[in-house]
């Protein structure tokens, strides 16, 4: 199968998973329904009656926003179009995070690049302050050309990262193997910032400010999450009255599994589970 047919097949299969990732929220709510600006106010522009946000970064500042509420499970999504041009060192991030000393975190981070070189999409999972679980992808499309959906489903059984409807990463609840699992409430956070010290080619490629301002666009501010206080996760957040906690979301279905394996095989460029220099003994969640 050539690449084009593969892509069409994958998208068709993904579309067949009726109901898998439906959003309960009605319509496309505006920014203020769920989010507020956290930094770089003068680098934030609202468009389309606040149904779209543009974040800018120049030498003076980047910018960011966060959800008003904290969530202890749910379906989190954002439509994102990252900056174009020379974006080496520029990081566009969409993640779940709680700022405490022993924190959990689920990351999508776009690591910009020089013109003509691929932007990497890095994912990471922190549990109890332990990260180092990077998996990176070179995408099958240009994420600066169009909006795409980036999604995270988080229930008590698994966390799945999706690009559009394609699952690209699963983090299982391996509590029985002694692996931490996110169980504290987190905020949804979006930011555009200068990652010159690490993001591109290990920090060798810095932001070229003559390409500034860098501009990222965001749409779809719906959140289907279980609201919780940060310090005492609400047990009700595991209840099957929330669609993302129901049994069909405990495992991928066969079509999704196929899309998951095919996509990772073709587009994953780094996997901490396979990095024997870094982890001579693979971390327990990587085995089996
Ligand atoms: C976490 O909170 C502290 C103070 O409450 C703040 O100084 C720090 O910048 C925050 N860190 C992040 C990553 O948000
Ligand atoms: C930065 O961009 C300018 C203008 O596009 C270019 O002339 C210059 O060579 C770039 N610098 C680096 C370090 O790539």
mmCIF file with all atom_site columns, C-alpha atoms in Angstrom, residues 33-35 67-74 76 96 154 183-188 222-230 237 244:
data_model
loop_
_atom_site.group_PDB
_atom_site.id
_atom_site.type_symbol
_atom_site.label_atom_id
_atom_site.label_alt_id
_atom_site.label_comp_id
_atom_site.label_asym_id
_atom_site.label_entity_id
_atom_site.label_seq_id
_atom_site.pdbx_PDB_ins_code
_atom_site.Cartn_x
_atom_site.Cartn_y
_atom_site.Cartn_z
_atom_site.occupancy
_atom_site.B_iso_or_equiv
_atom_site.pdbx_formal_charge
_atom_site.auth_seq_id
_atom_site.auth_comp_id
_atom_site.auth_asym_id
_atom_site.auth_atom_id
_atom_site.pdbx_PDB_model_num
ATOM 1  C CA . UNK A 1 33  ? -16.145 29.318 28.934 1.00 0.00 ? 33  UNK A CA 1
ATOM 2  C CA . UNK A 1 34  ? -13.198 27.217 30.141 1.00 0.00 ? 34  UNK A CA 1
ATOM 3  C CA . UNK A 1 35  ? -9.931  29.149 29.980 1.00 0.00 ? 35  UNK A CA 1
ATOM 4  C CA . UNK A 1 67  ? -8.212  26.029 32.182 1.00 0.00 ? 67  UNK A CA 1
ATOM 5  C CA . UNK A 1 68  ? -10.206 27.633 34.949 1.00 0.00 ? 68  UNK A CA 1
ATOM 6  C CA . UNK A 1 69  ? -10.957 24.242 36.508 1.00 0.00 ? 69  UNK A CA 1
ATOM 7  C CA . UNK A 1 70  ? -8.879  21.249 37.585 1.00 0.00 ? 70  UNK A CA 1
ATOM 8  C CA . UNK A 1 71  ? -9.828  17.814 36.308 1.00 0.00 ? 71  UNK A CA 1
ATOM 9  C CA . UNK A 1 72  ? -9.168  14.295 37.573 1.00 0.00 ? 72  UNK A CA 1
ATOM 10 C CA . UNK A 1 73  ? -10.224 12.428 34.401 1.00 0.00 ? 73  UNK A CA 1
ATOM 11 C CA . UNK A 1 74  ? -11.671 13.336 31.059 1.00 0.00 ? 74  UNK A CA 1
ATOM 12 C CA . UNK A 1 76  ? -9.148  16.997 26.542 1.00 0.00 ? 76  UNK A CA 1
ATOM 13 C CA . UNK A 1 96  ? -2.207  18.638 31.549 1.00 0.00 ? 96  UNK A CA 1
ATOM 14 C CA . UNK A 1 154 ? -7.616  9.940  30.646 1.00 0.00 ? 154 UNK A CA 1
ATOM 15 C CA . UNK A 1 183 ? -4.314  10.480 39.905 1.00 0.00 ? 183 UNK A CA 1
ATOM 16 C CA . UNK A 1 184 ? -4.176  14.086 40.974 1.00 0.00 ? 184 UNK A CA 1
ATOM 17 C CA . UNK A 1 185 ? -6.336  16.730 39.417 1.00 0.00 ? 185 UNK A CA 1
ATOM 18 C CA . UNK A 1 186 ? -4.616  18.690 36.651 1.00 0.00 ? 186 UNK A CA 1
ATOM 19 C CA . UNK A 1 187 ? -5.173  21.879 34.699 1.00 0.00 ? 187 UNK A CA 1
ATOM 20 C CA . UNK A 1 188 ? -5.141  22.097 30.923 1.00 0.00 ? 188 UNK A CA 1
ATOM 21 C CA . UNK A 1 222 ? -14.626 22.491 24.904 1.00 0.00 ? 222 UNK A CA 1
ATOM 22 C CA . UNK A 1 223 ? -13.516 20.303 27.787 1.00 0.00 ? 223 UNK A CA 1
ATOM 23 C CA . UNK A 1 224 ? -15.263 17.066 28.786 1.00 0.00 ? 224 UNK A CA 1
ATOM 24 C CA . UNK A 1 225 ? -13.625 16.596 32.133 1.00 0.00 ? 225 UNK A CA 1
ATOM 25 C CA . UNK A 1 226 ? -14.455 15.610 35.677 1.00 0.00 ? 226 UNK A CA 1
ATOM 26 C CA . UNK A 1 227 ? -13.911 18.713 37.763 1.00 0.00 ? 227 UNK A CA 1
ATOM 27 C CA . UNK A 1 228 ? -12.034 18.128 40.981 1.00 0.00 ? 228 UNK A CA 1
ATOM 28 C CA . UNK A 1 229 ? -10.149 20.090 43.601 1.00 0.00 ? 229 UNK A CA 1
ATOM 29 C CA . UNK A 1 230 ? -6.372  19.837 43.135 1.00 0.00 ? 230 UNK A CA 1
ATOM 30 C CA . UNK A 1 237 ? -14.172 11.056 38.587 1.00 0.00 ? 237 UNK A CA 1
ATOM 31 C CA . UNK A 1 244 ? -14.643 8.445  28.894 1.00 0.00 ? 244 UNK A CA 1
#
